[in-house]
Amino acid sequence: MKKWFDEEYEFTINVKGYLRGDKTEGYCRNGEEIGDEYHSTYGCPVNKQNQGICPKLMMVVYPIMEAIRSGGSLKNIGGQDDFEKDIVCPDGCVVFHLSAKPLGNANFYTGNIVHET
């Protein structure tokens, strides 16, 4: 892999809480714990142990990340502000908090990035 593009946003996803009980055993296959934190620019978010976020959650957060990358506001889909939103996992077990931080780099599609063929 040779990452050549400096992404426009950095995303952080934190485990905020649970909808059922006070632990994930018996509910969450990924074993999420309150305080777990994942980071990403474009690829799938990973934690400090270099383990990836739940693939079911990734199906939910990817379109939200793309909305940010294309200039949208998370307030338009129930977010706390333009760059923050709480998300419940598809299994209804874990509550996550997604935040985006602008990095000041050009947008991949509108920033006149050279595409060589």
mmCIF file of N, CA and C in Angstrom:
data_model
loop_
_atom_site.group_PDB
_atom_site.id
_atom_site.type_symbol
_atom_site.label_atom_id
_atom_site.label_comp_id
_atom_site.label_asym_id
_atom_site.label_seq_id
_atom_site.Cartn_x
_atom_site.Cartn_y
_atom_site.Cartn_z
ATOM 1 N N MET A 1 0.852 -1.174 0.000
ATOM 2 C CA MET A 1 0.000 0.000 0.000
ATOM 3 C C MET A 1 0.891 1.228 0.000
ATOM 4 N N LYS A 2 0.536 2.180 -0.839
ATOM 5 C CA LYS A 2 1.284 3.432 -0.911
ATOM 6 C C LYS A 2 0.280 4.588 -0.867
ATOM 7 N N LYS A 3 -0.025 5.033 0.324
ATOM 8 C CA LYS A 3 -0.986 6.132 0.505
ATOM 9 C C LYS A 3 -0.367 7.417 -0.017
ATOM 10 N N TRP A 4 -0.967 8.028 -1.020
ATOM 11 C CA TRP A 4 -0.402 9.207 -1.669
ATOM 12 C C TRP A 4 -1.228 10.466 -1.448
ATOM 13 N N PHE A 5 -2.408 10.323 -0.909
ATOM 14 C CA PHE A 5 -3.315 11.468 -0.770
ATOM 15 C C PHE A 5 -3.487 11.833 0.694
ATOM 16 N N ASP A 6 -3.300 13.101 1.028
ATOM 17 C CA ASP A 6 -3.547 13.604 2.388
ATOM 18 C C ASP A 6 -5.032 13.910 2.523
ATOM 19 N N GLU A 7 -5.710 13.129 3.332
ATOM 20 C CA GLU A 7 -7.165 13.228 3.463
ATOM 21 C C GLU A 7 -7.601 14.552 4.086
ATOM 22 N N GLU A 8 -8.847 14.884 3.842
ATOM 23 C CA GLU A 8 -9.420 16.154 4.280
ATOM 24 C C GLU A 8 -9.902 16.131 5.733
ATOM 25 N N TYR A 9 -10.254 14.946 6.243
ATOM 26 C CA TYR A 9 -10.798 14.826 7.595
ATOM 27 C C TYR A 9 -10.160 13.656 8.331
ATOM 28 N N GLU A 10 -10.089 13.801 9.653
ATOM 29 C CA GLU A 10 -9.754 12.689 10.537
ATOM 30 C C GLU A 10 -11.003 12.385 11.349
ATOM 31 N N PHE A 11 -11.327 11.108 11.464
ATOM 32 C CA PHE A 11 -12.510 10.677 12.194
ATOM 33 C C PHE A 11 -12.099 9.942 13.459
ATOM 34 N N THR A 12 -12.827 10.216 14.535
ATOM 35 C CA THR A 12 -12.658 9.499 15.793
ATOM 36 C C THR A 12 -14.016 8.928 16.169
ATOM 37 N N ILE A 13 -14.013 7.662 16.560
ATOM 38 C CA ILE A 13 -15.237 7.005 17.010
ATOM 39 C C ILE A 13 -14.967 6.440 18.395
ATOM 40 N N ASN A 14 -15.744 6.908 19.367
ATOM 41 C CA ASN A 14 -15.610 6.473 20.761
ATOM 42 C C ASN A 14 -16.810 5.635 21.165
ATOM 43 N N VAL A 15 -16.556 4.650 22.019
ATOM 44 C CA VAL A 15 -17.650 3.891 22.622
ATOM 45 C C VAL A 15 -18.163 4.727 23.787
ATOM 46 N N LYS A 16 -19.434 5.116 23.683
ATOM 47 C CA LYS A 16 -20.037 6.033 24.650
ATOM 48 C C LYS A 16 -20.837 5.306 25.730
ATOM 49 N N GLY A 17 -21.479 4.202 25.361
ATOM 50 C CA GLY A 17 -22.305 3.496 26.338
ATOM 51 C C GLY A 17 -22.983 2.291 25.724
ATOM 52 N N TYR A 18 -23.888 1.697 26.511
ATOM 53 C CA TYR A 18 -24.619 0.500 26.090
ATOM 54 C C TYR A 18 -26.121 0.764 26.196
ATOM 55 N N LEU A 19 -26.863 0.100 25.344
ATOM 56 C CA LEU A 19 -28.315 0.212 25.429
ATOM 57 C C LEU A 19 -28.911 -0.850 26.348
ATOM 58 N N ARG A 20 -28.188 -1.966 26.517
ATOM 59 C CA ARG A 20 -28.675 -3.058 27.364
ATOM 60 C C ARG A 20 -27.578 -3.451 28.338
ATOM 61 N N GLY A 21 -27.856 -3.351 29.593
ATOM 62 C CA GLY A 21 -26.915 -3.796 30.602
ATOM 63 C C GLY A 21 -25.690 -2.904 30.738
ATOM 64 N N ASP A 22 -24.654 -3.463 31.386
ATOM 65 C CA ASP A 22 -23.447 -2.679 31.651
ATOM 66 C C ASP A 22 -22.195 -3.342 31.091
ATOM 67 N N LYS A 23 -22.388 -4.307 30.174
ATOM 68 C CA LYS A 23 -21.255 -4.981 29.529
ATOM 69 C C LYS A 23 -21.723 -5.493 28.173
ATOM 70 N N THR A 24 -20.761 -5.895 27.352
ATOM 71 C CA THR A 24 -21.130 -6.351 26.019
ATOM 72 C C THR A 24 -21.173 -7.867 25.869
ATOM 73 N N GLU A 25 -20.704 -8.615 26.873
ATOM 74 C CA GLU A 25 -20.748 -10.062 26.773
ATOM 75 C C GLU A 25 -22.176 -10.523 26.515
ATOM 76 N N GLY A 26 -22.314 -11.366 25.512
ATOM 77 C CA GLY A 26 -23.639 -11.860 25.147
ATOM 78 C C GLY A 26 -24.369 -10.960 24.176
ATOM 79 N N TYR A 27 -23.824 -9.774 23.898
ATOM 80 C CA TYR A 27 -24.457 -8.835 22.978
ATOM 81 C C TYR A 27 -23.540 -8.444 21.813
ATOM 82 N N CYS A 28 -22.326 -8.036 22.117
ATOM 83 C CA CYS A 28 -21.415 -7.458 21.115
ATOM 84 C C CYS A 28 -20.271 -8.422 20.807
ATOM 85 N N ARG A 29 -20.192 -8.853 19.570
ATOM 86 C CA ARG A 29 -19.141 -9.799 19.169
ATOM 87 C C ARG A 29 -17.760 -9.159 19.190
ATOM 88 N N ASN A 30 -17.703 -7.839 19.025
ATOM 89 C CA ASN A 30 -16.408 -7.150 18.997
ATOM 90 C C ASN A 30 -15.891 -6.858 20.407
ATOM 91 N N GLY A 31 -16.745 -6.996 21.417
ATOM 92 C CA GLY A 31 -16.325 -6.793 22.804
ATOM 93 C C GLY A 31 -16.041 -5.338 23.148
ATOM 94 N N GLU A 32 -16.790 -4.422 22.564
ATOM 95 C CA GLU A 32 -16.568 -2.993 22.803
ATOM 96 C C GLU A 32 -16.720 -2.661 24.285
ATOM 97 N N GLU A 33 -15.848 -1.778 24.767
ATOM 98 C CA GLU A 33 -15.913 -1.298 26.134
ATOM 99 C C GLU A 33 -15.991 0.220 26.126
ATOM 100 N N ILE A 34 -16.712 0.776 27.085
ATOM 101 C CA ILE A 34 -16.825 2.231 27.184
ATOM 102 C C ILE A 34 -15.419 2.816 27.264
ATOM 103 N N GLY A 35 -15.178 3.810 26.431
ATOM 104 C CA GLY A 35 -13.869 4.442 26.369
ATOM 105 C C GLY A 35 -13.017 3.963 25.201
ATOM 106 N N ASP A 36 -13.356 2.821 24.598
ATOM 107 C CA ASP A 36 -12.616 2.382 23.413
ATOM 108 C C ASP A 36 -12.693 3.468 22.351
ATOM 109 N N GLU A 37 -11.607 3.624 21.610
ATOM 110 C CA GLU A 37 -11.527 4.722 20.645
ATOM 111 C C GLU A 37 -10.894 4.218 19.353
ATOM 112 N N TYR A 38 -11.490 4.620 18.237
ATOM 113 C CA TYR A 38 -11.024 4.240 16.913
ATOM 114 C C TYR A 38 -10.721 5.508 16.111
ATOM 115 N N HIS A 39 -9.710 5.416 15.237
ATOM 116 C CA HIS A 39 -9.307 6.565 14.409
ATOM 117 C C HIS A 39 -9.196 6.151 12.950
ATOM 118 N N SER A 40 -9.468 7.119 12.076
ATOM 119 C CA SER A 40 -9.387 6.870 10.647
ATOM 120 C C SER A 40 -9.350 8.193 9.898
ATOM 121 N N THR A 41 -8.746 8.166 8.728
ATOM 122 C CA THR A 41 -8.942 9.261 7.776
ATOM 123 C C THR A 41 -9.858 8.724 6.685
ATOM 124 N N TYR A 42 -9.359 7.816 5.848
ATOM 125 C CA TYR A 42 -10.213 7.214 4.823
ATOM 126 C C TYR A 42 -10.458 5.729 5.075
ATOM 127 N N GLY A 43 -9.485 4.995 5.509
ATOM 128 C CA GLY A 43 -9.642 3.556 5.725
ATOM 129 C C GLY A 43 -10.563 3.258 6.895
ATOM 130 N N CYS A 44 -10.745 1.968 7.149
ATOM 131 C CA CYS A 44 -11.583 1.548 8.266
ATOM 132 C C CYS A 44 -10.938 1.947 9.587
ATOM 133 N N PRO A 45 -11.713 2.475 10.523
ATOM 134 C CA PRO A 45 -11.170 2.896 11.814
ATOM 135 C C PRO A 45 -10.561 1.733 12.604
ATOM 136 N N VAL A 46 -9.412 1.995 13.236
ATOM 137 C CA VAL A 46 -8.740 1.015 14.077
ATOM 138 C C VAL A 46 -8.469 1.633 15.447
ATOM 139 N N ASN A 47 -8.285 0.753 16.451
ATOM 140 C CA ASN A 47 -7.981 1.226 17.800
ATOM 141 C C ASN A 47 -6.478 1.158 18.062
ATOM 142 N N LYS A 48 -6.067 1.428 19.303
ATOM 143 C CA LYS A 48 -4.639 1.422 19.656
ATOM 144 C C LYS A 48 -4.004 0.050 19.479
ATOM 145 N N GLN A 49 -4.809 -0.994 19.580
ATOM 146 C CA GLN A 49 -4.306 -2.350 19.396
ATOM 147 C C GLN A 49 -4.310 -2.747 17.922
ATOM 148 N N ASN A 50 -4.624 -1.790 17.050
ATOM 149 C CA ASN A 50 -4.685 -1.986 15.595
ATOM 150 C C ASN A 50 -5.787 -2.968 15.198
ATOM 151 N N GLN A 51 -6.823 -3.064 16.036
ATOM 152 C CA GLN A 51 -7.976 -3.884 15.714
ATOM 153 C C GLN A 51 -9.044 -3.005 15.096
ATOM 154 N N GLY A 52 -9.705 -3.526 14.072
ATOM 155 C CA GLY A 52 -10.707 -2.754 13.353
ATOM 156 C C GLY A 52 -12.034 -2.672 14.063
ATOM 157 N N ILE A 53 -12.767 -1.650 13.690
ATOM 158 C CA ILE A 53 -14.109 -1.456 14.226
ATOM 159 C C ILE A 53 -15.033 -2.550 13.695
ATOM 160 N N CYS A 54 -16.124 -2.773 14.352
ATOM 161 C CA CYS A 54 -17.097 -3.790 13.955
ATOM 162 C C CYS A 54 -17.538 -3.560 12.499
ATOM 163 N N PRO A 55 -17.537 -4.602 11.667
ATOM 164 C CA PRO A 55 -17.938 -4.427 10.276
ATOM 165 C C PRO A 55 -19.394 -3.998 10.115
ATOM 166 N N LYS A 56 -20.263 -4.410 11.046
ATOM 167 C CA LYS A 56 -21.660 -3.964 10.975
ATOM 168 C C LYS A 56 -21.754 -2.464 11.208
ATOM 169 N N LEU A 57 -20.970 -1.953 12.167
ATOM 170 C CA LEU A 57 -20.977 -0.516 12.421
ATOM 171 C C LEU A 57 -20.391 0.234 11.228
ATOM 172 N N MET A 58 -19.389 -0.344 10.596
ATOM 173 C CA MET A 58 -18.761 0.319 9.451
ATOM 174 C C MET A 58 -19.768 0.560 8.336
ATOM 175 N N MET A 59 -20.722 -0.353 8.176
ATOM 176 C CA MET A 59 -21.771 -0.142 7.160
ATOM 177 C C MET A 59 -22.593 1.101 7.466
ATOM 178 N N VAL A 60 -22.732 1.434 8.739
ATOM 179 C CA VAL A 60 -23.500 2.607 9.150
ATOM 180 C C VAL A 60 -22.643 3.870 9.069
ATOM 181 N N VAL A 61 -21.400 3.805 9.544
ATOM 182 C CA VAL A 61 -20.595 5.029 9.630
ATOM 183 C C VAL A 61 -20.009 5.464 8.291
ATOM 184 N N TYR A 62 -19.780 4.532 7.353
ATOM 185 C CA TYR A 62 -19.192 4.932 6.076
ATOM 186 C C TYR A 62 -20.024 5.997 5.358
ATOM 187 N N PRO A 63 -21.342 5.823 5.205
ATOM 188 C CA PRO A 63 -22.116 6.890 4.545
ATOM 189 C C PRO A 63 -22.094 8.208 5.319
ATOM 190 N N ILE A 64 -22.003 8.136 6.638
ATOM 191 C CA ILE A 64 -21.924 9.358 7.442
ATOM 192 C C ILE A 64 -20.587 10.054 7.198
ATOM 193 N N MET A 65 -19.506 9.273 7.124
ATOM 194 C CA MET A 65 -18.195 9.842 6.827
ATOM 195 C C MET A 65 -18.187 10.472 5.430
ATOM 196 N N GLU A 66 -18.832 9.831 4.471
ATOM 197 C CA GLU A 66 -18.908 10.377 3.117
ATOM 198 C C GLU A 66 -19.734 11.670 3.086
ATOM 199 N N ALA A 67 -20.761 11.745 3.914
ATOM 200 C CA ALA A 67 -21.551 12.983 3.992
ATOM 201 C C ALA A 67 -20.667 14.141 4.440
ATOM 202 N N ILE A 68 -19.815 13.904 5.425
ATOM 203 C CA ILE A 68 -18.880 14.932 5.891
ATOM 204 C C ILE A 68 -17.907 15.297 4.770
ATOM 205 N N ARG A 69 -17.326 14.273 4.140
ATOM 206 C CA ARG A 69 -16.340 14.519 3.076
ATOM 207 C C ARG A 69 -16.925 15.318 1.927
ATOM 208 N N SER A 70 -18.224 15.216 1.709
ATOM 209 C CA SER A 70 -18.835 15.947 0.599
ATOM 210 C C SER A 70 -19.481 17.255 1.036
ATOM 211 N N GLY A 71 -19.127 17.726 2.220
ATOM 212 C CA GLY A 71 -19.542 19.058 2.648
ATOM 213 C C GLY A 71 -20.821 19.125 3.449
ATOM 214 N N GLY A 72 -21.369 17.988 3.829
ATOM 215 C CA GLY A 72 -22.613 17.979 4.569
ATOM 216 C C GLY A 72 -22.433 18.274 6.048
ATOM 217 N N SER A 73 -23.540 18.542 6.703
ATOM 218 C CA SER A 73 -23.575 18.790 8.137
ATOM 219 C C SER A 73 -24.288 17.634 8.821
ATOM 220 N N LEU A 74 -23.686 17.100 9.877
ATOM 221 C CA LEU A 74 -24.334 16.019 10.603
ATOM 222 C C LEU A 74 -25.572 16.484 11.355
ATOM 223 N N LYS A 75 -25.737 17.800 11.527
ATOM 224 C CA LYS A 75 -26.974 18.313 12.124
ATOM 225 C C LYS A 75 -28.169 17.936 11.257
ATOM 226 N N ASN A 76 -27.951 17.806 9.945
ATOM 227 C CA ASN A 76 -29.045 17.467 9.030
ATOM 228 C C ASN A 76 -29.536 16.035 9.204
ATOM 229 N N ILE A 77 -28.755 15.201 9.908
ATOM 230 C CA ILE A 77 -29.181 13.818 10.154
ATOM 231 C C ILE A 77 -29.163 13.494 11.651
ATOM 232 N N GLY A 78 -29.453 14.507 12.469
ATOM 233 C CA GLY A 78 -29.602 14.303 13.914
ATOM 234 C C GLY A 78 -28.337 14.437 14.729
ATOM 235 N N GLY A 79 -27.273 14.965 14.143
ATOM 236 C CA GLY A 79 -26.028 15.139 14.873
ATOM 237 C C GLY A 79 -26.085 16.287 15.862
ATOM 238 N N GLN A 80 -25.160 16.270 16.810
ATOM 239 C CA GLN A 80 -25.073 17.330 17.805
ATOM 240 C C GLN A 80 -24.599 18.638 17.181
ATOM 241 N N ASP A 81 -23.737 18.555 16.179
ATOM 242 C CA ASP A 81 -23.315 19.732 15.410
ATOM 243 C C ASP A 81 -22.863 19.260 14.037
ATOM 244 N N ASP A 82 -22.184 20.118 13.287
ATOM 245 C CA ASP A 82 -21.786 19.775 11.919
ATOM 246 C C ASP A 82 -20.905 18.531 11.847
ATOM 247 N N PHE A 83 -20.075 18.314 12.870
ATOM 248 C CA PHE A 83 -19.060 17.269 12.809
ATOM 249 C C PHE A 83 -19.169 16.216 13.912
ATOM 250 N N GLU A 84 -20.312 16.108 14.596
ATOM 251 C CA GLU A 84 -20.461 15.120 15.667
ATOM 252 C C GLU A 84 -21.841 14.492 15.638
ATOM 253 N N LYS A 85 -21.856 13.171 15.896
ATOM 254 C CA LYS A 85 -23.131 12.454 15.920
ATOM 255 C C LYS A 85 -22.986 11.184 16.752
ATOM 256 N N ASP A 86 -24.000 10.881 17.558
ATOM 257 C CA ASP A 86 -24.072 9.605 18.258
ATOM 258 C C ASP A 86 -24.723 8.589 17.324
ATOM 259 N N ILE A 87 -24.228 7.353 17.388
ATOM 260 C CA ILE A 87 -24.695 6.300 16.495
ATOM 261 C C ILE A 87 -24.878 5.033 17.318
ATOM 262 N N VAL A 88 -26.004 4.367 17.125
ATOM 263 C CA VAL A 88 -26.248 3.079 17.774
ATOM 264 C C VAL A 88 -25.868 1.980 16.790
ATOM 265 N N CYS A 89 -25.175 0.970 17.270
ATOM 266 C CA CYS A 89 -24.755 -0.129 16.392
ATOM 267 C C CYS A 89 -25.982 -0.849 15.831
ATOM 268 N N PRO A 90 -25.826 -1.507 14.684
ATOM 269 C CA PRO A 90 -26.959 -2.204 14.062
ATOM 270 C C PRO A 90 -27.585 -3.282 14.946
ATOM 271 N N ASP A 91 -26.819 -3.850 15.869
ATOM 272 C CA ASP A 91 -27.378 -4.853 16.781
ATOM 273 C C ASP A 91 -28.115 -4.236 17.958
ATOM 274 N N GLY A 92 -28.087 -2.910 18.085
ATOM 275 C CA GLY A 92 -28.790 -2.241 19.172
ATOM 276 C C GLY A 92 -28.148 -2.430 20.525
ATOM 277 N N CYS A 93 -26.825 -2.625 20.547
ATOM 278 C CA CYS A 93 -26.128 -2.886 21.808
ATOM 279 C C CYS A 93 -25.308 -1.701 22.292
ATOM 280 N N VAL A 94 -24.501 -1.135 21.397
ATOM 281 C CA VAL A 94 -23.477 -0.176 21.778
ATOM 282 C C VAL A 94 -23.788 1.193 21.167
ATOM 283 N N VAL A 95 -23.566 2.249 21.967
ATOM 284 C CA VAL A 95 -23.713 3.619 21.488
ATOM 285 C C VAL A 95 -22.308 4.177 21.238
ATOM 286 N N PHE A 96 -22.105 4.660 20.036
ATOM 287 C CA PHE A 96 -20.827 5.236 19.635
ATOM 288 C C PHE A 96 -20.992 6.735 19.407
ATOM 289 N N HIS A 97 -19.897 7.457 19.513
ATOM 290 C CA HIS A 97 -19.881 8.886 19.194
ATOM 291 C C HIS A 97 -18.840 9.101 18.099
ATOM 292 N N LEU A 98 -19.287 9.596 16.956
ATOM 293 C CA LEU A 98 -18.400 9.893 15.837
ATOM 294 C C LEU A 98 -18.131 11.391 15.792
ATOM 295 N N SER A 99 -16.868 11.749 15.617
ATOM 296 C CA SER A 99 -16.527 13.157 15.415
ATOM 297 C C SER A 99 -15.538 13.252 14.263
ATOM 298 N N ALA A 100 -15.646 14.335 13.514
ATOM 299 C CA ALA A 100 -14.768 14.592 12.377
ATOM 300 C C ALA A 100 -13.984 15.864 12.642
ATOM 301 N N LYS A 101 -12.717 15.831 12.277
ATOM 302 C CA LYS A 101 -11.849 16.999 12.444
ATOM 303 C C LYS A 101 -11.303 17.389 11.069
ATOM 304 N N PRO A 102 -11.616 18.610 10.607
ATOM 305 C CA PRO A 102 -11.058 19.056 9.329
ATOM 306 C C PRO A 102 -9.537 19.190 9.433
ATOM 307 N N LEU A 103 -8.829 18.684 8.424
ATOM 308 C CA LEU A 103 -7.375 18.731 8.421
ATOM 309 C C LEU A 103 -6.819 19.832 7.519
ATOM 310 N N GLY A 104 -7.712 20.504 6.779
ATOM 311 C CA GLY A 104 -7.273 21.611 5.930
ATOM 312 C C GLY A 104 -6.721 21.193 4.581
ATOM 313 N N ASN A 105 -6.852 19.925 4.228
ATOM 314 C CA ASN A 105 -6.356 19.458 2.935
ATOM 315 C C ASN A 105 -7.444 19.566 1.872
ATOM 316 N N ALA A 106 -7.041 19.501 0.614
ATOM 317 C CA ALA A 106 -7.970 19.618 -0.506
ATOM 318 C C ALA A 106 -8.923 18.430 -0.543
ATOM 319 N N ASN A 107 -10.144 18.695 -1.012
ATOM 320 C CA ASN A 107 -11.122 17.640 -1.216
ATOM 321 C C ASN A 107 -10.695 16.785 -2.403
ATOM 322 N N PHE A 108 -10.828 15.473 -2.269
ATOM 323 C CA PHE A 108 -10.376 14.544 -3.305
ATOM 324 C C PHE A 108 -11.048 14.810 -4.647
ATOM 325 N N TYR A 109 -12.330 15.160 -4.641
ATOM 326 C CA TYR A 109 -13.071 15.323 -5.886
ATOM 327 C C TYR A 109 -13.083 16.749 -6.415
ATOM 328 N N THR A 110 -13.025 17.726 -5.531
ATOM 329 C CA THR A 110 -13.136 19.122 -5.986
ATOM 330 C C THR A 110 -11.853 19.910 -5.812
ATOM 331 N N GLY A 111 -10.815 19.301 -5.298
ATOM 332 C CA GLY A 111 -9.581 20.020 -4.977
ATOM 333 C C GLY A 111 -8.519 19.992 -6.053
ATOM 334 N N ASN A 112 -8.913 19.721 -7.304
ATOM 335 C CA ASN A 112 -7.973 19.704 -8.431
ATOM 336 C C ASN A 112 -6.845 18.702 -8.219
ATOM 337 N N ILE A 113 -7.185 17.540 -7.696
ATOM 338 C CA ILE A 113 -6.209 16.461 -7.518
ATOM 339 C C ILE A 113 -5.944 15.844 -8.887
ATOM 340 N N VAL A 114 -4.679 15.647 -9.222
ATOM 341 C CA VAL A 114 -4.319 15.084 -10.511
ATOM 342 C C VAL A 114 -4.620 13.588 -10.520
ATOM 343 N N HIS A 115 -5.387 13.138 -11.500
ATOM 344 C CA HIS A 115 -5.685 11.726 -11.679
ATOM 345 C C HIS A 115 -4.956 11.255 -12.923
ATOM 346 N N GLU A 116 -3.951 10.441 -12.734
ATOM 347 C CA GLU A 116 -3.203 9.921 -13.880
ATOM 348 C C GLU A 116 -3.788 8.583 -14.295
ATOM 349 N N THR A 117 -3.815 8.359 -15.583
ATOM 350 C CA THR A 117 -4.332 7.067 -16.088
ATOM 351 C C THR A 117 -3.231 6.280 -16.734
#
